[in-house]
Amino acid sequence: MDNKLKPYCTIIGETIVTVVVFGDELADLYGYEMDAGDPFWYISGTDAWFEKQEVNGETFLVAKTYDKDYFSVPVDQKALDLLAVKNGILVLLPNAPLKAEDIKQTTDLEELREWMNTEIGEDEIEGVIYCFYTEEDKKKYHEQ
């Protein structure tokens, strides 16, 4: 039996599409983060991104680079509708189990960062923003 916690997708504060990842699924990308002066650093969309994939009638968000698919999580239509307007995904990387219902519900990223630092611990959780690419985005940014 596999007791490893699985990544999942949730929505924080009705607007922030979030993927919670446990373990080292994205370890290859550590060190690629860039500081934009915002509460969360980001990964450039040319380095790694999320995209939608359909498999056997189910819809998933897939974390990937040009040469590797890292993991996928089921995604619902509400999250996809939000991503059609805001094409960023907040990826939370906690060191311990974190249920969706335990995440502070806010639309303010500064407030969310403060909650993470005080309630979970600055060294116990990280957050990074990734791009979400539609088929059109991939053609625009990835085809030379």
PDB file of C-alpha atoms in Angstrom:
ATOM      1  CA  MET A   1       0.000   0.000   0.000  1.00  0.00           C
ATOM      2  CA  ASP A   2       1.312   3.444  -1.006  1.00  0.00           C
ATOM      3  CA  ASN A   3       1.107   5.861   1.940  1.00  0.00           C
ATOM      4  CA  LYS A   4       2.756   8.731   0.068  1.00  0.00           C
ATOM      5  CA  LEU A   5       0.589  11.845   0.004  1.00  0.00           C
ATOM      6  CA  LYS A   6      -0.593  12.713  -3.490  1.00  0.00           C
ATOM      7  CA  PRO A   7      -0.543  16.227  -4.943  1.00  0.00           C
ATOM      8  CA  TYR A   8      -3.952  17.852  -5.296  1.00  0.00           C
ATOM      9  CA  CYS A   9      -5.565  20.931  -6.828  1.00  0.00           C
ATOM     10  CA  THR A  10      -7.717  23.332  -4.832  1.00  0.00           C
ATOM     11  CA  ILE A  11      -8.899  26.933  -5.021  1.00  0.00           C
ATOM     12  CA  ILE A  12      -7.975  29.421  -2.308  1.00  0.00           C
ATOM     13  CA  GLY A  13     -10.287  32.356  -1.669  1.00  0.00           C
ATOM     14  CA  GLU A  14     -12.433  31.526  -4.716  1.00  0.00           C
ATOM     15  CA  THR A  15      -9.757  32.904  -7.104  1.00  0.00           C
ATOM     16  CA  ILE A  16      -6.306  31.391  -6.538  1.00  0.00           C
ATOM     17  CA  VAL A  17      -5.837  28.061  -8.303  1.00  0.00           C
ATOM     18  CA  THR A  18      -3.430  26.117  -6.099  1.00  0.00           C
ATOM     19  CA  VAL A  19      -1.643  22.794  -6.377  1.00  0.00           C
ATOM     20  CA  VAL A  20      -0.355  21.307  -3.129  1.00  0.00           C
ATOM     21  CA  VAL A  21       2.668  19.046  -3.615  1.00  0.00           C
ATOM     22  CA  PHE A  22       4.217  16.743  -1.014  1.00  0.00           C
ATOM     23  CA  GLY A  23       7.686  15.316  -1.376  1.00  0.00           C
ATOM     24  CA  ASP A  24      10.205  15.927  -4.109  1.00  0.00           C
ATOM     25  CA  GLU A  25       8.080  15.804  -7.266  1.00  0.00           C
ATOM     26  CA  LEU A  26       9.561  19.134  -8.406  1.00  0.00           C
ATOM     27  CA  ALA A  27      13.089  18.723  -7.001  1.00  0.00           C
ATOM     28  CA  ASP A  28      14.630  19.060 -10.487  1.00  0.00           C
ATOM     29  CA  LEU A  29      13.360  22.648 -10.573  1.00  0.00           C
ATOM     30  CA  TYR A  30      14.683  23.794  -7.194  1.00  0.00           C
ATOM     31  CA  GLY A  31      16.909  26.797  -7.764  1.00  0.00           C
ATOM     32  CA  TYR A  32      15.025  28.019 -10.856  1.00  0.00           C
ATOM     33  CA  GLU A  33      12.760  30.295  -8.826  1.00  0.00           C
ATOM     34  CA  MET A  34      12.949  34.045  -9.476  1.00  0.00           C
ATOM     35  CA  ASP A  35      12.044  36.912  -7.172  1.00  0.00           C
ATOM     36  CA  ALA A  36       9.551  39.333  -8.686  1.00  0.00           C
ATOM     37  CA  GLY A  37       9.223  41.368  -5.497  1.00  0.00           C
ATOM     38  CA  ASP A  38       5.886  39.698  -4.767  1.00  0.00           C
ATOM     39  CA  PRO A  39       4.950  37.478  -1.807  1.00  0.00           C
ATOM     40  CA  PHE A  40       5.809  34.378  -3.853  1.00  0.00           C
ATOM     41  CA  TRP A  41       8.671  33.709  -6.220  1.00  0.00           C
ATOM     42  CA  TYR A  42       7.922  32.265  -9.633  1.00  0.00           C
ATOM     43  CA  ILE A  43       9.240  29.797 -12.179  1.00  0.00           C
ATOM     44  CA  SER A  44       9.630  31.211 -15.686  1.00  0.00           C
ATOM     45  CA  GLY A  45       7.169  29.690 -18.130  1.00  0.00           C
ATOM     46  CA  THR A  46      10.026  28.810 -20.435  1.00  0.00           C
ATOM     47  CA  ASP A  47      11.546  26.609 -17.702  1.00  0.00           C
ATOM     48  CA  ALA A  48       8.433  24.765 -16.469  1.00  0.00           C
ATOM     49  CA  TRP A  49       4.668  25.132 -16.621  1.00  0.00           C
ATOM     50  CA  PHE A  50       1.309  23.459 -16.114  1.00  0.00           C
ATOM     51  CA  GLU A  51      -1.003  22.487 -18.924  1.00  0.00           C
ATOM     52  CA  LYS A  52      -4.337  20.739 -19.259  1.00  0.00           C
ATOM     53  CA  GLN A  53      -4.479  17.155 -20.497  1.00  0.00           C
ATOM     54  CA  GLU A  54      -7.425  14.861 -21.076  1.00  0.00           C
ATOM     55  CA  VAL A  55      -6.956  11.171 -20.249  1.00  0.00           C
ATOM     56  CA  ASN A  56      -9.788   8.651 -20.527  1.00  0.00           C
ATOM     57  CA  GLY A  57     -12.419  11.377 -20.208  1.00  0.00           C
ATOM     58  CA  GLU A  58     -10.811  12.958 -17.117  1.00  0.00           C
ATOM     59  CA  THR A  59      -9.095  16.349 -17.046  1.00  0.00           C
ATOM     60  CA  PHE A  60      -5.730  16.867 -15.355  1.00  0.00           C
ATOM     61  CA  LEU A  61      -3.218  19.619 -14.736  1.00  0.00           C
ATOM     62  CA  VAL A  62       0.230  18.353 -15.679  1.00  0.00           C
ATOM     63  CA  ALA A  63       3.440  19.923 -14.352  1.00  0.00           C
ATOM     64  CA  LYS A  64       6.051  19.715 -17.082  1.00  0.00           C
ATOM     65  CA  THR A  65       9.127  20.944 -18.877  1.00  0.00           C
ATOM     66  CA  TYR A  66      10.132  20.431 -22.490  1.00  0.00           C
ATOM     67  CA  ASP A  67      11.414  16.940 -21.785  1.00  0.00           C
ATOM     68  CA  LYS A  68       9.614  15.707 -18.676  1.00  0.00           C
ATOM     69  CA  ASP A  69       6.150  15.361 -17.154  1.00  0.00           C
ATOM     70  CA  TYR A  70       6.553  15.662 -13.367  1.00  0.00           C
ATOM     71  CA  PHE A  71       3.088  14.786 -12.074  1.00  0.00           C
ATOM     72  CA  SER A  72      -0.572  15.344 -12.771  1.00  0.00           C
ATOM     73  CA  VAL A  73      -3.558  16.203 -10.602  1.00  0.00           C
ATOM     74  CA  PRO A  74      -7.264  16.034 -11.382  1.00  0.00           C
ATOM     75  CA  VAL A  75      -8.743  19.464 -12.041  1.00  0.00           C
ATOM     76  CA  ASP A  76     -12.352  20.625 -12.033  1.00  0.00           C
ATOM     77  CA  GLN A  77     -14.115  23.009 -14.392  1.00  0.00           C
ATOM     78  CA  LYS A  78     -14.158  25.854 -11.860  1.00  0.00           C
ATOM     79  CA  ALA A  79     -10.352  25.852 -11.686  1.00  0.00           C
ATOM     80  CA  LEU A  80     -10.099  25.670 -15.484  1.00  0.00           C
ATOM     81  CA  ASP A  81     -12.479  28.628 -15.800  1.00  0.00           C
ATOM     82  CA  LEU A  82     -10.280  30.643 -13.420  1.00  0.00           C
ATOM     83  CA  LEU A  83      -7.149  29.659 -15.353  1.00  0.00           C
ATOM     84  CA  ALA A  84      -8.728  30.944 -18.555  1.00  0.00           C
ATOM     85  CA  VAL A  85      -8.656  34.411 -16.951  1.00  0.00           C
ATOM     86  CA  LYS A  86      -5.648  34.225 -14.602  1.00  0.00           C
ATOM     87  CA  ASN A  87      -2.974  31.955 -15.991  1.00  0.00           C
ATOM     88  CA  GLY A  88      -0.910  31.432 -12.853  1.00  0.00           C
ATOM     89  CA  ILE A  89      -0.942  28.488 -10.463  1.00  0.00           C
ATOM     90  CA  LEU A  90       0.310  28.774  -6.899  1.00  0.00           C
ATOM     91  CA  VAL A  91       2.201  25.633  -5.940  1.00  0.00           C
ATOM     92  CA  LEU A  92       2.468  25.025  -2.196  1.00  0.00           C
ATOM     93  CA  LEU A  93       5.202  22.698  -0.964  1.00  0.00           C
ATOM     94  CA  PRO A  94       4.527  21.822   2.695  1.00  0.00           C
ATOM     95  CA  ASN A  95       6.835  19.572   4.729  1.00  0.00           C
ATOM     96  CA  ALA A  96       3.835  17.952   6.445  1.00  0.00           C
ATOM     97  CA  PRO A  97       0.297  16.947   5.475  1.00  0.00           C
ATOM     98  CA  LEU A  98      -1.886  19.916   4.548  1.00  0.00           C
ATOM     99  CA  LYS A  99      -5.596  19.519   3.813  1.00  0.00           C
ATOM    100  CA  ALA A 100      -7.348  21.914   1.462  1.00  0.00           C
ATOM    101  CA  GLU A 101      -9.843  22.880   4.169  1.00  0.00           C
ATOM    102  CA  ASP A 102      -6.978  23.902   6.491  1.00  0.00           C
ATOM    103  CA  ILE A 103      -5.541  26.491   4.072  1.00  0.00           C
ATOM    104  CA  LYS A 104      -6.437  30.103   4.899  1.00  0.00           C
ATOM    105  CA  GLN A 105      -9.103  31.335   2.522  1.00  0.00           C
ATOM    106  CA  THR A 106      -8.016  34.724   1.201  1.00  0.00           C
ATOM    107  CA  THR A 107      -7.589  36.454  -2.135  1.00  0.00           C
ATOM    108  CA  ASP A 108      -4.608  38.434  -0.825  1.00  0.00           C
ATOM    109  CA  LEU A 109      -1.249  36.749  -1.506  1.00  0.00           C
ATOM    110  CA  GLU A 110       0.492  38.871   1.173  1.00  0.00           C
ATOM    111  CA  GLU A 111      -2.043  37.661   3.739  1.00  0.00           C
ATOM    112  CA  LEU A 112      -1.597  34.063   2.588  1.00  0.00           C
ATOM    113  CA  ARG A 113       2.212  34.334   2.863  1.00  0.00           C
ATOM    114  CA  GLU A 114       1.869  35.777   6.383  1.00  0.00           C
ATOM    115  CA  TRP A 115      -0.460  32.926   7.390  1.00  0.00           C
ATOM    116  CA  MET A 116       1.982  30.371   6.013  1.00  0.00           C
ATOM    117  CA  ASN A 117       4.904  31.909   7.907  1.00  0.00           C
ATOM    118  CA  THR A 118       3.106  32.266  11.242  1.00  0.00           C
ATOM    119  CA  GLU A 119       0.719  29.301  11.318  1.00  0.00           C
ATOM    120  CA  ILE A 120       2.806  26.664   9.539  1.00  0.00           C
ATOM    121  CA  GLY A 121       6.322  28.031   9.859  1.00  0.00           C
ATOM    122  CA  GLU A 122       8.568  29.816   7.399  1.00  0.00           C
ATOM    123  CA  ASP A 123      10.825  26.764   7.057  1.00  0.00           C
ATOM    124  CA  GLU A 124       7.923  24.291   6.856  1.00  0.00           C
ATOM    125  CA  ILE A 125       6.188  25.422   3.654  1.00  0.00           C
ATOM    126  CA  GLU A 126       7.170  27.132   0.444  1.00  0.00           C
ATOM    127  CA  GLY A 127       5.084  28.623  -2.327  1.00  0.00           C
ATOM    128  CA  VAL A 128       6.044  29.214  -5.959  1.00  0.00           C
ATOM    129  CA  ILE A 129       3.963  30.497  -8.873  1.00  0.00           C
ATOM    130  CA  TYR A 130       3.962  28.576 -12.154  1.00  0.00           C
ATOM    131  CA  CYS A 131       2.411  29.505 -15.498  1.00  0.00           C
ATOM    132  CA  PHE A 132      -0.580  27.696 -16.889  1.00  0.00           C
ATOM    133  CA  TYR A 133      -0.365  27.361 -20.658  1.00  0.00           C
ATOM    134  CA  THR A 134      -3.223  26.782 -23.041  1.00  0.00           C
ATOM    135  CA  GLU A 135      -2.516  25.246 -26.439  1.00  0.00           C
ATOM    136  CA  GLU A 136      -2.309  28.771 -27.875  1.00  0.00           C
ATOM    137  CA  ASP A 137       0.148  29.847 -25.143  1.00  0.00           C
ATOM    138  CA  LYS A 138       2.373  26.853 -25.834  1.00  0.00           C
ATOM    139  CA  LYS A 139       2.503  27.720 -29.525  1.00  0.00           C
ATOM    140  CA  LYS A 140       3.274  31.353 -28.730  1.00  0.00           C
ATOM    141  CA  TYR A 141       5.977  30.779 -26.110  1.00  0.00           C
ATOM    142  CA  HIS A 142       7.454  27.390 -26.927  1.00  0.00           C
ATOM    143  CA  GLU A 143       7.633  27.136 -30.697  1.00  0.00           C
ATOM    144  CA  GLN A 144      10.614  28.995 -32.035  1.00  0.00           C
TER     145      GLN A 144
END
